[in-house]
Amino acid sequence: MKNANAVGIVILLCLFFSCKMEDSAPSDSKEPNEIQQHEKNFSWPNSILPLHVEGKFLQDPCGNNVNLHGVAMTPSPWFNGGAVGEWRWSNYDVEGCLEYNQAVMDKLSAGDEDGWFLNYIRLHIDPYWSNTPGEPIPENDISRFDFDRFVTAVDEVIVPLIEHAASRSMYVILRPPGVCPHDIAVGDDYYLYLMKIWDYLSQHTDLKNADHVMFELANEPIHILGTNGEYGSDTPAHYEALQQFFQPIVNRIRDNGAENILWIPGSGYQSHYRGFADYPLQGDNIGYAVHLYPGYWGQDLNDPTVLRQQWERNYKPVADFAPIAVTEIDWAPEQYAVWGKGGITGVANGWGFGANFKFLADETGNVSWNLLSPENLIDRGDLDGGIAFGADPDACAKPVHDWFREYAKELELCKSE
């Protein structure tokens, strides 16, 4: 089980506006939102509207608070079926990659009777594309990073996927290739790697200031060299170091003229955030990207009291002043292949992780979130698959199918000028 206290390599793989709708009444008994969604057969029939950070909220152009709901996608053969023994494409087949991943977006953004009503993806620029080919190496190993291959992959794979997401009225949180090494430090090789990545992406004409594109600056820092000279996390010295690590990257992005929303990761596999209240990242359009699994902090978060305590200790300090996005989460009983193994949906204020997570996210009010992978939603990531995990209500797929539909029914279109 993935856990903030365990060292491992991460497997990686709704929006609702509240402005005035048109005054005309529908001609049948369906709810107006439902009719408008179904006319185009996907969740959000409006064009993509630019979002910005206002205080602790994402807001649309009408000044209404926004939360996003989606899934993480990793366009590589292993994460496109290989992990479940059903390879959808292979051998750097760009056409096959785009065909499968675009079809996944179509299925998961559908707003029809069986639709999922997702409106964003967290998109990973997988090292499969940016590394020099060879024997497999860990995701946190940047020794084979090839900048030219990275540039080609962005143009041939990532940009077309981002453009397709826009055609489905889906926002994108873009993350860099791979995951952080166990130890990072200001000015080290990984710092320079991220700086180079974001310097390029923030100048890319198809990404810079694109209305639907946001940047998550790194995936799962674990330990950082603190200002006290020791590696660790979750102390003032380590939050100060995180600020010193990410602020220059933020500044470089802004110096390049990119005002895209930026999501800042915390340490401890994105489980520690309380010190950012004292050492926040400076600038506009900044939120914090968190991860959450049922065994985080070495505790069983099926217990609603424990989950609330840990939420309020670790996440609420940043949610009090900035939006947060849970860019990884899943859960299911022990028999299912998920990271959040042993977490069950349960019921709010009773035993169970999933329902109590949703309760806390809704109560907090400024939480966007996505499931870890398409396999958490559709059976084995199969385009013809039904609800994953046999629609077991204690696994994440079935409740999310219901919850995202509920979020979508609250939609009132923001009419931008």
Coordinates of C-alpha atoms in Angstrom, one line a residue:
M1 CA 0.0 0.0 0.0
K2 CA 1.2 3.4 -0.9
N3 CA 2.1 5.3 2.3
A4 CA 3.7 8.6 3.3
N5 CA 6.1 6.7 5.5
A6 CA 7.2 4.1 2.9
V7 CA 9.7 4.6 0.2
G8 CA 8.5 3.5 -3.2
I9 CA 7.9 4.6 -6.8
V10 CA 4.6 6.0 -7.5
I11 CA 2.5 4.2 -10.1
L12 CA 0.7 6.7 -12.1
L13 CA -0.7 6.0 -14.0
C14 CA -16.4 18.7 -11.5
L15 CA -16.2 21.6 -12.5
F16 CA -19.4 23.4 -11.5
F17 CA -20.1 27.0 -12.3
S18 CA -22.6 29.1 -10.5
C19 CA -23.6 32.0 -12.8
K20 CA -27.1 32.7 -14.3
M21 CA -28.5 30.3 -16.8
E22 CA -30.7 31.5 -19.7
D23 CA -34.2 32.4 -18.7
S24 CA -35.9 30.2 -21.2
A25 CA -37.7 27.1 -19.6
P26 CA -37.1 23.6 -21.0
S27 CA -39.9 22.1 -23.0
D28 CA -40.0 18.8 -21.1
S29 CA -39.7 17.6 -17.5
K30 CA -36.0 17.1 -17.4
E31 CA -33.8 19.3 -15.3
P32 CA -32.3 22.2 -17.4
N33 CA -28.8 21.2 -16.5
E34 CA -29.4 17.6 -17.6
I35 CA -30.8 18.7 -20.9
Q36 CA -27.9 21.0 -21.8
Q37 CA -25.4 18.4 -20.8
H38 CA -27.0 15.7 -22.9
E39 CA -27.4 17.8 -26.0
K40 CA -23.7 17.5 -26.7
N41 CA -23.3 14.1 -24.9
F42 CA -20.6 15.3 -22.6
S43 CA -20.5 16.8 -19.2
W44 CA -19.7 20.5 -19.8
P45 CA -21.2 21.9 -23.0
N46 CA -19.8 25.4 -22.5
S47 CA -16.5 26.4 -24.0
I48 CA -13.4 26.3 -21.7
L49 CA -13.5 29.4 -19.5
P50 CA -10.3 30.8 -17.9
L51 CA -10.0 30.1 -14.2
H52 CA -8.0 32.1 -11.6
V53 CA -7.2 31.9 -7.9
E54 CA -9.1 34.4 -5.8
G55 CA -8.2 34.0 -2.1
K56 CA -8.6 30.3 -1.3
F57 CA -10.8 29.5 -4.3
L58 CA -10.6 28.8 -8.0
Q59 CA -13.0 31.1 -9.7
D60 CA -14.6 31.4 -13.1
P61 CA -15.0 34.7 -15.0
C62 CA -18.3 35.3 -13.3
G63 CA -16.6 35.4 -9.9
N64 CA -18.0 32.1 -8.8
N65 CA -16.1 29.4 -6.9
V66 CA -15.1 26.3 -8.9
N67 CA -14.0 22.8 -8.0
L68 CA -12.8 20.3 -10.6
H69 CA -13.3 16.5 -10.6
G70 CA -11.4 14.1 -12.8
V71 CA -8.8 11.4 -13.3
A72 CA -5.0 11.1 -13.7
M73 CA -3.8 9.8 -17.1
T74 CA -0.3 8.6 -18.0
P75 CA 0.2 8.1 -21.8
S76 CA 2.6 5.1 -21.8
P77 CA 2.1 1.4 -22.7
W78 CA 2.4 0.2 -19.1
F79 CA -0.2 2.6 -17.8
N80 CA -2.4 2.1 -20.9
G81 CA -3.3 -1.5 -20.2
G82 CA 0.1 -3.1 -19.7
A83 CA -0.2 -3.1 -15.9
V84 CA -3.4 -5.3 -16.3
G85 CA -1.9 -7.4 -19.1
E86 CA -3.9 -5.8 -21.9
W87 CA -1.5 -3.6 -23.9
R88 CA -3.4 -1.0 -25.9
W89 CA -0.4 0.1 -27.9
S90 CA 3.4 -0.2 -27.7
N91 CA 6.8 0.7 -29.3
Y92 CA 6.4 4.5 -29.3
D93 CA 3.3 4.3 -31.4
V94 CA 2.1 7.9 -31.2
E95 CA -1.0 7.3 -33.2
G96 CA -2.0 4.4 -31.0
C97 CA -1.3 6.3 -27.9
L98 CA -3.4 9.3 -29.0
E99 CA -6.2 7.1 -30.2
Y100 CA -6.5 5.2 -26.9
N101 CA -6.1 8.2 -24.5
Q102 CA -8.4 10.4 -26.5
A103 CA -11.0 7.7 -26.4
V104 CA -10.6 7.4 -22.6
M105 CA -11.2 11.2 -22.4
D106 CA -14.4 10.8 -24.5
K107 CA -15.7 8.0 -22.3
L108 CA -15.0 9.7 -19.0
S109 CA -16.3 13.1 -20.0
A110 CA -19.5 11.7 -21.4
G111 CA -22.7 13.1 -19.9
D112 CA -25.1 10.6 -21.2
E113 CA -27.1 8.0 -19.1
D114 CA -24.0 6.0 -18.3
G115 CA -21.5 8.9 -18.4
W116 CA -18.9 9.8 -15.9
F117 CA -19.2 13.6 -16.0
L118 CA -15.4 14.3 -15.5
N119 CA -14.2 17.7 -16.4
Y120 CA -10.4 17.5 -15.9
I121 CA -7.4 15.3 -16.2
R122 CA -4.1 15.3 -14.4
L123 CA -1.7 14.5 -17.3
H124 CA 1.7 13.0 -16.8
I125 CA 4.5 13.5 -19.3
D126 CA 5.8 10.0 -18.7
P127 CA 9.6 9.3 -18.9
Y128 CA 8.7 6.6 -21.4
W129 CA 8.8 9.5 -23.9
S130 CA 11.5 11.7 -22.5
N131 CA 14.2 9.2 -21.6
T132 CA 16.7 7.6 -23.9
P133 CA 15.3 4.1 -24.5
G134 CA 17.0 1.2 -22.7
E135 CA 16.5 -1.2 -19.8
P136 CA 13.9 0.0 -17.3
I137 CA 15.0 2.4 -14.6
P138 CA 13.1 3.9 -11.7
E139 CA 10.8 6.8 -12.4
N140 CA 12.9 9.0 -10.0
D141 CA 16.1 8.4 -12.1
I142 CA 16.8 11.3 -14.4
S143 CA 20.1 10.0 -15.7
R144 CA 18.6 9.1 -19.1
F145 CA 16.5 12.3 -19.6
D146 CA 16.9 13.5 -23.1
F147 CA 15.7 17.1 -23.6
D148 CA 15.2 16.7 -27.4
R149 CA 13.0 13.6 -26.9
F150 CA 11.1 15.6 -24.3
V151 CA 10.4 18.4 -26.7
T152 CA 9.3 16.0 -29.4
A153 CA 7.0 14.2 -26.9
V154 CA 5.4 17.5 -25.8
D155 CA 4.6 18.5 -29.4
E156 CA 3.6 15.1 -30.7
V157 CA 1.8 13.5 -27.7
I158 CA 1.1 16.0 -24.9
V159 CA -0.2 19.0 -26.8
P160 CA -2.6 16.9 -29.0
L161 CA -4.0 15.3 -25.8
I162 CA -4.4 18.7 -24.2
E163 CA -6.1 20.0 -27.3
H164 CA -8.5 17.0 -27.2
A165 CA -9.2 17.6 -23.6
A166 CA -10.2 21.2 -24.5
S167 CA -12.6 19.8 -27.2
R168 CA -14.3 17.9 -24.4
S169 CA -14.4 20.9 -22.1
M170 CA -11.9 19.3 -19.8
Y171 CA -9.2 21.2 -17.9
V172 CA -5.7 19.8 -17.6
I173 CA -3.2 19.7 -14.7
L174 CA 0.1 18.9 -16.3
R175 CA 2.9 17.2 -14.3
P176 CA 6.6 16.8 -15.3
P177 CA 8.1 13.4 -16.2
G178 CA 8.7 11.0 -13.4
V179 CA 8.8 11.4 -9.6
C180 CA 11.1 13.1 -7.1
P181 CA 14.1 11.2 -5.8
H182 CA 13.9 10.4 -2.1
D183 CA 16.1 13.4 -1.2
I184 CA 16.0 16.8 -3.0
A185 CA 17.8 20.0 -2.2
V186 CA 17.8 23.6 -3.5
G187 CA 20.3 23.7 -6.5
D188 CA 20.7 20.0 -6.9
D189 CA 20.4 18.0 -10.1
Y190 CA 16.7 17.5 -9.7
Y191 CA 16.1 21.1 -9.0
L192 CA 17.9 22.0 -12.2
Y193 CA 15.9 19.4 -14.0
L194 CA 12.6 20.8 -12.9
M195 CA 13.8 24.3 -13.7
K196 CA 14.7 23.3 -17.2
I197 CA 11.4 21.5 -17.7
W198 CA 9.2 24.4 -16.5
D199 CA 11.3 27.0 -18.3
Y200 CA 10.5 25.2 -21.5
L201 CA 6.8 24.4 -20.8
S202 CA 6.0 27.9 -19.6
Q203 CA 7.2 29.3 -22.9
H204 CA 5.4 26.8 -25.1
T205 CA 2.9 28.6 -27.3
D206 CA 0.3 25.9 -26.9
L207 CA 0.6 25.8 -23.1
K208 CA 1.5 29.3 -21.9
N209 CA -1.6 31.0 -20.7
A210 CA -3.9 28.4 -22.2
D211 CA -7.3 28.8 -20.5
H212 CA -7.5 25.1 -19.6
V213 CA -3.9 24.3 -18.7
M214 CA -2.4 24.3 -15.2
F215 CA 1.0 23.1 -13.9
E216 CA 1.7 20.8 -11.0
L217 CA 5.4 21.5 -10.4
A218 CA 6.6 18.1 -9.2
N219 CA 5.3 14.7 -8.1
E220 CA 5.8 13.4 -4.6
P221 CA 8.7 15.1 -2.9
I222 CA 9.7 12.9 0.1
H223 CA 12.6 14.5 2.0
I224 CA 14.3 17.9 1.3
L225 CA 17.5 19.3 2.7
G226 CA 16.2 21.7 5.4
T227 CA 17.7 25.0 6.3
N228 CA 18.9 23.2 9.4
G229 CA 21.3 21.1 7.2
E230 CA 19.3 17.9 7.7
Y231 CA 17.1 15.9 5.3
G232 CA 13.5 15.5 6.4
S233 CA 10.0 16.8 6.2
D234 CA 7.2 18.5 8.2
T235 CA 9.4 20.8 10.3
P236 CA 9.8 24.6 9.9
A237 CA 13.3 24.1 8.5
H238 CA 11.9 21.8 5.8
Y239 CA 9.0 24.0 4.8
E240 CA 11.4 27.0 4.5
A241 CA 13.5 24.8 2.2
L242 CA 10.5 23.8 0.1
Q243 CA 9.7 27.5 -0.3
Q244 CA 13.2 28.1 -1.4
F245 CA 13.1 25.1 -3.8
F246 CA 9.9 26.0 -5.6
Q247 CA 9.8 29.8 -5.4
P248 CA 12.5 30.2 -8.1
I249 CA 10.7 27.8 -10.4
V250 CA 7.5 29.8 -9.8
N251 CA 9.4 33.0 -10.6
R252 CA 10.9 31.6 -13.8
I253 CA 7.4 30.6 -15.0
R254 CA 6.1 34.1 -14.2
D255 CA 9.2 35.8 -15.8
N256 CA 8.4 33.9 -19.0
G257 CA 5.0 35.6 -19.0
A258 CA 3.0 32.5 -18.1
E259 CA 0.1 33.1 -15.6
N260 CA -1.2 29.6 -15.6
I261 CA -2.4 28.3 -12.2
L262 CA 0.4 26.5 -10.4
W263 CA -0.1 23.6 -8.0
I264 CA 2.7 23.2 -5.4
P265 CA 3.5 19.8 -3.9
G266 CA 4.4 19.1 -0.3
S267 CA 6.8 16.7 1.2
G268 CA 6.2 13.2 2.6
Y269 CA 4.7 12.0 -0.7
Q270 CA 2.5 15.1 -0.8
S271 CA 1.1 14.5 2.6
H272 CA 2.7 17.4 4.6
Y273 CA 1.5 21.0 4.2
R274 CA 0.9 22.6 7.6
G275 CA 4.2 24.6 7.5
F276 CA 3.2 26.4 4.2
A277 CA 1.0 28.6 6.3
D278 CA 4.3 30.2 7.6
Y279 CA 6.3 29.7 4.4
P280 CA 3.8 30.1 1.5
L281 CA 4.7 30.4 -2.1
Q282 CA 4.5 34.0 -3.2
G283 CA 2.5 35.2 -6.2
D284 CA -0.8 34.9 -7.9
N285 CA -2.7 31.9 -9.2
I286 CA -1.1 29.4 -6.7
G287 CA -2.7 26.4 -5.1
Y288 CA -1.4 23.3 -3.5
A289 CA -1.5 19.7 -4.9
V290 CA -2.0 17.0 -2.2
H291 CA -2.2 13.2 -2.3
L292 CA -4.3 11.1 0.0
Y293 CA -4.5 7.3 0.5
P294 CA -6.2 5.3 3.3
G295 CA -2.9 4.4 5.0
Y296 CA -1.2 7.9 5.0
W297 CA 0.6 9.0 8.1
G298 CA 0.8 5.3 9.1
Q299 CA -2.8 5.3 10.3
D300 CA -6.1 3.6 9.2
L301 CA -8.0 6.5 7.7
N302 CA -11.2 4.4 7.6
D303 CA -11.7 5.8 11.1
P304 CA -13.6 9.1 10.5
T305 CA -12.1 10.7 13.7
V306 CA -8.6 9.9 12.6
L307 CA -9.2 11.1 9.0
R308 CA -10.6 14.4 10.2
Q309 CA -7.7 14.9 12.7
Q310 CA -5.1 14.3 10.0
W311 CA -7.0 16.4 7.4
E312 CA -7.1 19.3 9.8
R313 CA -3.5 18.9 10.8
N314 CA -2.0 18.4 7.4
Y315 CA -4.2 19.9 4.7
K316 CA -6.5 22.5 6.3
P317 CA -3.6 24.9 7.1
V318 CA -3.2 25.5 3.3
A319 CA -6.8 25.1 2.4
D320 CA -7.5 28.0 4.7
F321 CA -5.7 30.4 2.4
A322 CA -5.4 28.6 -1.0
P323 CA -7.2 26.1 -3.2
I324 CA -6.1 22.5 -3.0
A325 CA -6.2 19.7 -5.6
V326 CA -6.0 16.1 -4.5
T327 CA -4.2 14.9 -7.6
E328 CA -3.9 11.3 -6.4
I329 CA -6.5 9.2 -4.4
D330 CA -8.1 5.8 -4.6
W331 CA -9.5 3.2 -2.3
A332 CA -11.0 -0.3 -2.4
P333 CA -11.2 -3.4 -0.2
E334 CA -8.2 -5.7 0.1
Q335 CA -9.1 -8.0 -2.9
Y336 CA -8.7 -5.2 -5.5
A337 CA -5.6 -3.9 -7.2
V338 CA -5.4 -0.3 -5.9
W339 CA -2.8 1.8 -4.0
G340 CA -5.4 2.5 -1.4
K341 CA -5.9 -1.1 -0.5
G342 CA -8.1 -1.7 2.5
G343 CA -9.8 1.6 2.4
I344 CA -13.6 1.3 1.9
T345 CA -16.2 3.8 0.9
G346 CA -18.3 3.3 4.0
V347 CA -20.6 6.2 5.1
A348 CA -19.9 9.8 6.1
N349 CA -19.3 10.1 9.9
G350 CA -19.2 6.3 10.1
W351 CA -16.5 3.8 9.3
G352 CA -15.0 4.2 5.9
F353 CA -12.4 6.3 4.0
G354 CA -14.1 7.3 0.7
A355 CA -17.4 8.8 2.0
N356 CA -15.6 10.7 4.8
F357 CA -13.0 12.0 2.3
K358 CA -15.9 13.4 0.2
F359 CA -17.5 14.8 3.3
L360 CA -14.4 16.7 4.3
A361 CA -13.7 17.9 0.7
D362 CA -17.2 19.3 0.4
E363 CA -17.1 20.8 3.9
T364 CA -13.7 22.5 3.1
G365 CA -15.3 23.9 0.0
N366 CA -12.2 24.6 -2.1
V367 CA -11.0 21.0 -2.9
S368 CA -10.6 19.7 -6.5
W369 CA -9.8 16.0 -6.8
N370 CA -9.2 13.2 -9.2
L371 CA -8.9 9.4 -9.0
L372 CA -5.5 7.9 -9.6
S373 CA -6.1 6.2 -13.0
P374 CA -8.8 5.3 -15.5
E375 CA -8.6 1.7 -14.0
N376 CA -10.1 3.2 -10.9
L377 CA -13.2 4.1 -12.9
I378 CA -13.7 1.8 -15.9
D379 CA -12.9 -2.0 -15.7
R380 CA -9.2 -2.6 -16.5
G381 CA -9.2 0.7 -18.5
D382 CA -11.2 -1.1 -21.2
L383 CA -13.0 1.4 -23.4
D384 CA -15.9 -1.0 -23.4
G385 CA -15.6 -1.8 -19.8
G386 CA -18.2 -1.2 -17.1
I387 CA -17.8 0.3 -13.7
A388 CA -14.5 -0.9 -12.2
F389 CA -14.3 -3.5 -9.3
G390 CA -17.6 -4.9 -10.3
A391 CA -19.3 -1.7 -9.2
D392 CA -18.6 -2.7 -5.6
P393 CA -20.0 0.2 -3.6
D394 CA -17.1 0.0 -1.1
A395 CA -14.5 0.5 -3.9
C396 CA -13.9 3.9 -5.4
A397 CA -15.4 3.5 -8.9
K398 CA -19.1 3.1 -8.1
P399 CA -19.5 6.0 -5.6
V400 CA -17.4 8.3 -7.8
H401 CA -19.6 7.5 -10.7
D402 CA -22.5 8.7 -8.6
W403 CA -20.8 11.6 -6.9
F404 CA -19.4 13.2 -10.1
R405 CA -22.9 13.0 -11.7
E406 CA -24.3 14.8 -8.6
Y407 CA -21.7 17.5 -8.9
A408 CA -22.6 17.9 -12.6
K409 CA -26.3 18.3 -11.9
E410 CA -25.5 21.4 -9.8
L411 CA -24.0 23.1 -12.9
E412 CA -25.2 26.5 -13.8
L413 CA -23.4 27.8 -16.9
C414 CA -21.3 30.9 -16.5
K415 CA -22.0 33.0 -19.6
S416 CA -18.7 34.7 -20.4
E417 CA -18.7 37.7 -22.6

